[in-house]
PDB file of C-alpha atoms in Angstrom:
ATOM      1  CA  UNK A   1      11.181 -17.083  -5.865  1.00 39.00           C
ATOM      2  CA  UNK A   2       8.504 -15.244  -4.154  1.00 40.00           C
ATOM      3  CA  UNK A   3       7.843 -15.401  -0.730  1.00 42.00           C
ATOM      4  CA  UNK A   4       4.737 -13.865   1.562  1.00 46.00           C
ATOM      5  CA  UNK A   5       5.510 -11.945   4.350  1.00 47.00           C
ATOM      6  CA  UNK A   6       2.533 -10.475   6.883  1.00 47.00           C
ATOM      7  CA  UNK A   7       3.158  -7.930   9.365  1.00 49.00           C
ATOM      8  CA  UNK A   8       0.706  -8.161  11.633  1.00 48.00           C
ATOM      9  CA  UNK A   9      -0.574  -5.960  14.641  1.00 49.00           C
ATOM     10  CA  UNK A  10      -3.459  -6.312  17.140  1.00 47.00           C
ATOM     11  CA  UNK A  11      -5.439  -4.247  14.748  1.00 54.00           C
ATOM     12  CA  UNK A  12      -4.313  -4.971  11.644  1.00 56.00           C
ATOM     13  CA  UNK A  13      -6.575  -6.767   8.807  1.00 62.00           C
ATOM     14  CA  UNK A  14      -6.179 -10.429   8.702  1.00 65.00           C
ATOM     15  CA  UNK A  15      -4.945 -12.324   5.386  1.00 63.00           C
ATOM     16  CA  UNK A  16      -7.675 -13.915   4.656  1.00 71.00           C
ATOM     17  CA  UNK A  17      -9.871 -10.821   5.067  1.00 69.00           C
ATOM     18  CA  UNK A  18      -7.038  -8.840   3.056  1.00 63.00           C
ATOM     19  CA  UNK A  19      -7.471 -10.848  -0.045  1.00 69.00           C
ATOM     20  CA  UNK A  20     -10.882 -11.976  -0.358  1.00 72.00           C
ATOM     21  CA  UNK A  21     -12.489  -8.297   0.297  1.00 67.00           C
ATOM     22  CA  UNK A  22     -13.418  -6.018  -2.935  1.00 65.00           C
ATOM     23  CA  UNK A  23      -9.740  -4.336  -2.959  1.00 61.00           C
ATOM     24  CA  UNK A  24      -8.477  -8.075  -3.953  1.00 60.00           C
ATOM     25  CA  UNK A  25     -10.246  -8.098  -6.551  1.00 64.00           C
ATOM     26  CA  UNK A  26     -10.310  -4.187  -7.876  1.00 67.00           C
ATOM     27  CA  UNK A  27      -6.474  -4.645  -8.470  1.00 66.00           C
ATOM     28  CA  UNK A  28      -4.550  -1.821 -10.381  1.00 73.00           C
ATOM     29  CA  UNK A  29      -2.548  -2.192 -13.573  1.00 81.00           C
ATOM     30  CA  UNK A  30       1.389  -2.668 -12.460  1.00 86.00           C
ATOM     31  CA  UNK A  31       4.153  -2.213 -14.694  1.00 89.00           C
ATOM     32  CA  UNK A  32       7.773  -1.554 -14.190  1.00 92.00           C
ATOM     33  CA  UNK A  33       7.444   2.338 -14.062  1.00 93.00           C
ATOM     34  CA  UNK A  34       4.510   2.217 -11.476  1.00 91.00           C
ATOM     35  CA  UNK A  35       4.980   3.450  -8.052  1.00 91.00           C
ATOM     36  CA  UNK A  36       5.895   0.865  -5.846  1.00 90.00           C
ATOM     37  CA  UNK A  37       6.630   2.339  -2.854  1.00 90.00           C
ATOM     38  CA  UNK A  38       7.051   6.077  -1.166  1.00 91.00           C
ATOM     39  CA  UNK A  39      10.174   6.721   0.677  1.00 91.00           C
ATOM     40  CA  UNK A  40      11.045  10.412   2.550  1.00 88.00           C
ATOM     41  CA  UNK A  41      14.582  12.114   1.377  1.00 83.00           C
ATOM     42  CA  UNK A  42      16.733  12.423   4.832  1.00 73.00           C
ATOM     43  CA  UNK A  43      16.186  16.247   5.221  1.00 73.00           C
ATOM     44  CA  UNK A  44      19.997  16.346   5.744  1.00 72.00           C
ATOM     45  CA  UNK A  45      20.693  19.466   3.286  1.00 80.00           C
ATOM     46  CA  UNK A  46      17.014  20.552   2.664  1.00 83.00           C
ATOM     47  CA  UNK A  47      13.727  20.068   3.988  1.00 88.00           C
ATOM     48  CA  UNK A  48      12.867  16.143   4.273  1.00 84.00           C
ATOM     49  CA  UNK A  49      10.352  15.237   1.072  1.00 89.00           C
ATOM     50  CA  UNK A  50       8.541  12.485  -0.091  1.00 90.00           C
ATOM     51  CA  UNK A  51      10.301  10.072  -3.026  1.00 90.00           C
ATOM     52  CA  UNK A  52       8.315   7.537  -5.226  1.00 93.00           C
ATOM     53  CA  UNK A  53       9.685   4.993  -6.758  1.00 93.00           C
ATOM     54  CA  UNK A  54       8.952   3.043  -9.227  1.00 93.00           C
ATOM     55  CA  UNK A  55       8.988  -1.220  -8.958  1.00 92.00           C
ATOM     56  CA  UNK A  56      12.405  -0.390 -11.627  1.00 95.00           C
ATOM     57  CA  UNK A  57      13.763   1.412  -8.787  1.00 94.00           C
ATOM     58  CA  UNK A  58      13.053  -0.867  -6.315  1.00 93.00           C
ATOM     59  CA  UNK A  59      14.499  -3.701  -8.274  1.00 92.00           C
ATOM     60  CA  UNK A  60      17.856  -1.906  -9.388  1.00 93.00           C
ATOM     61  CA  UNK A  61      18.183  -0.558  -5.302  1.00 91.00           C
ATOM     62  CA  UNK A  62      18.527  -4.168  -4.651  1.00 89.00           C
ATOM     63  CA  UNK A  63      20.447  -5.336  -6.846  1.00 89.00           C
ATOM     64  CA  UNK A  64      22.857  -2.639  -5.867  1.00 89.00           C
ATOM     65  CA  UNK A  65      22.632  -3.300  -2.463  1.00 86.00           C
ATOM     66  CA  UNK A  66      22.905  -7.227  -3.854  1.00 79.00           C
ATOM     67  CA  UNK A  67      26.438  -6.841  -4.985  1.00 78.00           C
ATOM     68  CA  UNK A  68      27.785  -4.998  -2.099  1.00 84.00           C
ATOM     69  CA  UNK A  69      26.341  -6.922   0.807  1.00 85.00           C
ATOM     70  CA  UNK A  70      27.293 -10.601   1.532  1.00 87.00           C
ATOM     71  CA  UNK A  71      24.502 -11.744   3.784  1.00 90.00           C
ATOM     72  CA  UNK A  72      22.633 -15.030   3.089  1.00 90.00           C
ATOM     73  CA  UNK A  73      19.532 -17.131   4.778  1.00 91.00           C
ATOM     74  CA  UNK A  74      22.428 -18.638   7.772  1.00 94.00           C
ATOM     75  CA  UNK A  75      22.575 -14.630   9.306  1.00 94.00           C
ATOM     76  CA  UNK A  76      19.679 -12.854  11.371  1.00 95.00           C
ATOM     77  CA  UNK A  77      19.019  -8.769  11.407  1.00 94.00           C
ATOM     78  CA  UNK A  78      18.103  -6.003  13.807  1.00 93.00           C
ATOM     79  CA  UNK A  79      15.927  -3.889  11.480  1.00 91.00           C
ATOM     80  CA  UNK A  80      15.211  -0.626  13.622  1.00 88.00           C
ATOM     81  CA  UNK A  81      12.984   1.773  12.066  1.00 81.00           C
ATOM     82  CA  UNK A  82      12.502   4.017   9.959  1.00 82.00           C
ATOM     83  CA  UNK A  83      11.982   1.991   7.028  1.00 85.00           C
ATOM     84  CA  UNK A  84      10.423   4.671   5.090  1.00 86.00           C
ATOM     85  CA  UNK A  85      14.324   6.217   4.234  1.00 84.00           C
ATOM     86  CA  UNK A  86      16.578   4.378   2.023  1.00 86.00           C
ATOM     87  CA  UNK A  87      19.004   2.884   4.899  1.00 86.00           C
ATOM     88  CA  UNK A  88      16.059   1.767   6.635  1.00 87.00           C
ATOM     89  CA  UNK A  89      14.042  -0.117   3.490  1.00 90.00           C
ATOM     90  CA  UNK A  90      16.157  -1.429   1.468  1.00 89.00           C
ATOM     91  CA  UNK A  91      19.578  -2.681   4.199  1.00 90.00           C
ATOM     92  CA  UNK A  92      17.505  -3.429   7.509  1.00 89.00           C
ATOM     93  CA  UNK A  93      14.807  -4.400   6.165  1.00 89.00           C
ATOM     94  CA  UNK A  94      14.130  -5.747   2.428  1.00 90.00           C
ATOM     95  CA  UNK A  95      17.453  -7.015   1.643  1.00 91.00           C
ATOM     96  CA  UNK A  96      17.145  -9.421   4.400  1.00 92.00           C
ATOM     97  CA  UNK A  97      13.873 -10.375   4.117  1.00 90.00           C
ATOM     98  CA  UNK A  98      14.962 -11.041   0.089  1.00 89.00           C
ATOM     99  CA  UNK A  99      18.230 -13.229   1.427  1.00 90.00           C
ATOM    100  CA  UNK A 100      15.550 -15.516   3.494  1.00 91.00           C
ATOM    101  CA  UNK A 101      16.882 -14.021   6.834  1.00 92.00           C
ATOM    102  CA  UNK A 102      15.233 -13.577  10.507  1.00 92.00           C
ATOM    103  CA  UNK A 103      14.535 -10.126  10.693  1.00 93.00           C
ATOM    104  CA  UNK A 104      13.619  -8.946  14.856  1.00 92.00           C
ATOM    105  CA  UNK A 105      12.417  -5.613  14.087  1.00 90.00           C
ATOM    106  CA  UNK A 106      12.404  -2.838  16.318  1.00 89.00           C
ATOM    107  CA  UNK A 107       9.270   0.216  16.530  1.00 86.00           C
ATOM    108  CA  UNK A 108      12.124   3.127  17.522  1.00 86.00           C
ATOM    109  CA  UNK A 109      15.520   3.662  18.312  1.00 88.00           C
ATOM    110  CA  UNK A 110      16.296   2.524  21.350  1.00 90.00           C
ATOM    111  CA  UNK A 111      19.673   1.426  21.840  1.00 92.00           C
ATOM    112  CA  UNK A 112      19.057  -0.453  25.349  1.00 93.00           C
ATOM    113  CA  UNK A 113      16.722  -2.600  23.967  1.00 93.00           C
ATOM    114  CA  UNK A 114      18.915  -2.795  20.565  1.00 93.00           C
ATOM    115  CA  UNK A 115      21.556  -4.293  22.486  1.00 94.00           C
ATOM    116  CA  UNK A 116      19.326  -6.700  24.165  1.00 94.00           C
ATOM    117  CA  UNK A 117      17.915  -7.819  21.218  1.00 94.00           C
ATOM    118  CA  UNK A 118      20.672  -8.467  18.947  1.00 95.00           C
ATOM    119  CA  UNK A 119      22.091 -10.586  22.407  1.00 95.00           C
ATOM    120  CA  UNK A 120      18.988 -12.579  23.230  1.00 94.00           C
ATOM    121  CA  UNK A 121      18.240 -13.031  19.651  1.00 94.00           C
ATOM    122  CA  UNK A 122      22.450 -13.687  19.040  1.00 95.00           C
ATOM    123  CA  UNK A 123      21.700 -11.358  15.660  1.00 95.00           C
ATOM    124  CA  UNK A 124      24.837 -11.882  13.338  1.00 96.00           C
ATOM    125  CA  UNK A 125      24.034  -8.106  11.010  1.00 95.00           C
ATOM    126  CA  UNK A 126      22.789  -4.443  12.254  1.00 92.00           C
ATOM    127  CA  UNK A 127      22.722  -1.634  10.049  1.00 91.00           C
ATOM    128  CA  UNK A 128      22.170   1.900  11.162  1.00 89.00           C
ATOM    129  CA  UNK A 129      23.095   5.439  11.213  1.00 87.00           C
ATOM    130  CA  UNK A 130      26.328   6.910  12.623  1.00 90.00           C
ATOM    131  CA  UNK A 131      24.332   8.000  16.081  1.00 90.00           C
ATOM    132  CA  UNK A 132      24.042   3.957  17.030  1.00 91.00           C
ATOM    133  CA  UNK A 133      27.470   3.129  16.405  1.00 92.00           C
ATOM    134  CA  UNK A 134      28.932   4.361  19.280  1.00 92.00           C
ATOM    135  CA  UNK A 135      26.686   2.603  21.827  1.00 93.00           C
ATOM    136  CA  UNK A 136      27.292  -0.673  19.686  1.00 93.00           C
ATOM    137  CA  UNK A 137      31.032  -0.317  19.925  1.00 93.00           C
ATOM    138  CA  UNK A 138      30.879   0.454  23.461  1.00 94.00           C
ATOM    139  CA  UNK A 139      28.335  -2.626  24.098  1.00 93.00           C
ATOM    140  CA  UNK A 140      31.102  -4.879  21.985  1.00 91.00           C
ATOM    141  CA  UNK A 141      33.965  -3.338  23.858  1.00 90.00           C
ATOM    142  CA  UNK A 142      32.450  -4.565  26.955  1.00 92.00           C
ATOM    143  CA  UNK A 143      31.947  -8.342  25.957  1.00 91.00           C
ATOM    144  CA  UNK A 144      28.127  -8.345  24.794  1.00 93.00           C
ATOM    145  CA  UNK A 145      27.343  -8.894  21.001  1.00 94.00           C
ATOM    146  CA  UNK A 146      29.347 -11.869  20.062  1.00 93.00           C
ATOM    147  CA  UNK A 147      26.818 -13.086  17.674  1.00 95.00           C
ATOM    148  CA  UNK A 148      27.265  -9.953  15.126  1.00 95.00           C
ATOM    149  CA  UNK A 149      29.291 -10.460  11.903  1.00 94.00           C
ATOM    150  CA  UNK A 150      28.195  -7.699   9.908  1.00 93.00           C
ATOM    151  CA  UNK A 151      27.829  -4.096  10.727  1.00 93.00           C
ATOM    152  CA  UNK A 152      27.095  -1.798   8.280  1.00 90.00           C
ATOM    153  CA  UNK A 153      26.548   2.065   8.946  1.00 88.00           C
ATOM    154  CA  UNK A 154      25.403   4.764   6.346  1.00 84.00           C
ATOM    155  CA  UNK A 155      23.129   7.865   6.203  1.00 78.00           C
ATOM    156  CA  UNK A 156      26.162  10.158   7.322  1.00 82.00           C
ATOM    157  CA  UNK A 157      29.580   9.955   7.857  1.00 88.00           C
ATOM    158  CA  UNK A 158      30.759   8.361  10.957  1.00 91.00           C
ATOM    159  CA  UNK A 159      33.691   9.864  13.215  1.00 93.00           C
ATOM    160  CA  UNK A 160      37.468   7.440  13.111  1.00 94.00           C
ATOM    161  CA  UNK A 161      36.977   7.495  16.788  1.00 94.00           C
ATOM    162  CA  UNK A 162      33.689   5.829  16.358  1.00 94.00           C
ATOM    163  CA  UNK A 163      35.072   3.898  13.496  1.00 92.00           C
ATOM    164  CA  UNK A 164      37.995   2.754  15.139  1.00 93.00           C
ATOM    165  CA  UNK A 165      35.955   1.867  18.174  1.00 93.00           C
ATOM    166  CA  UNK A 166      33.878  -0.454  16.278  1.00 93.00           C
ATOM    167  CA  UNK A 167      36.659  -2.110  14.626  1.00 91.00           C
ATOM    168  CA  UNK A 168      38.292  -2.806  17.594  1.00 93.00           C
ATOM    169  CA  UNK A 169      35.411  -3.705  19.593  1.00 93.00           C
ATOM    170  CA  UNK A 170      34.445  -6.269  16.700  1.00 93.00           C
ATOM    171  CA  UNK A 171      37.753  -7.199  14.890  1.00 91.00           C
ATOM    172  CA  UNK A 172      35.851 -10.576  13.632  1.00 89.00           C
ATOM    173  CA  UNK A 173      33.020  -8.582  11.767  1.00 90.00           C
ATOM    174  CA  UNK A 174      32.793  -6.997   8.854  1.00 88.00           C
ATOM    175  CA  UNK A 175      32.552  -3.491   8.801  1.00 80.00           C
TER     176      UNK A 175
END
């Protein structure tokens, strides 16, 4: 099942002007082992660089992420950007979308208005790197955040203290 999504900004190209302008009809050949989409590497161990992949890569990504993440159309997510690294596309953001979830997406990382988001929007999964966990375990620790189920953390290792932190701040959620 496909479904459409359209991001849309106050100066962004409408649908209907999107797909009845010459590019809709000037369409490329797509197969399998065309670029789908470019990611950037982290830049954790070298300099950051640009990634391609292919619609097969995109395809087997999530249906790795698929069989390790137990999300369905009944949760909502807090996608913070970047989505242009791994973490960012394919957990906060396509696998989601894919599962028929809300998504409230957020510009930059800013864990104030994180935390007031996944509240007023009573988000039940957040993924992110190890430098939001603390402020989430702290925020749970303090009686916000009752809505989240699911936290998932990657991109880098996170510290026990932070670990433990967010266990105990969210013993009901899966972490």
């Amino acid at each position: 099942e496909f479904r459409r999504v359209l991001f849309r900004s106050h100066d962004s190209t409408s649908y209907e002007e999107f797909t009845s302008g010459p590019a809709a009809t000037e369409l490329p050949d797509i197969n399998q082992d065309s670029v789908a989409v470019i990611l950037q590497s982290s830049g954790t161990t070298s300099p950051s660089k640009p990634i391609e992949l292919t619609h097969k890569n995109v395809i087997a990504g999530l249906e790795t992420v698929d069989d390790r993440i137990d999300l369905n159309s009944s949760d909502s997510s807090l996608a913070i950007a970047p989505f242009f690294h791994a973490l960012g596309f394919y957990i906060m953001l396509i696998t989601p979308l894919r599962r028929g979830m809300p998504v409230v997406t957020l510009a930059a990382i800013d864990m104030e208005k994180a935390i007031d988001l996944i509240d007023e929007y009573e988000i039940t999964y957040m993924a992110g790197g190890p430098p939001m966990m603390a402020p989430i375990a702290k925020s749970g620790a303090s009686g916000r955040l009752k809505s989240l189920r699911k936290i998932h953390f990657g991109g880098g290792p996170l510290d026990s203290r932070t670990e433990r932190a967010l266990r105990n701040a969210f013993p009901h959620a899966t972490t």
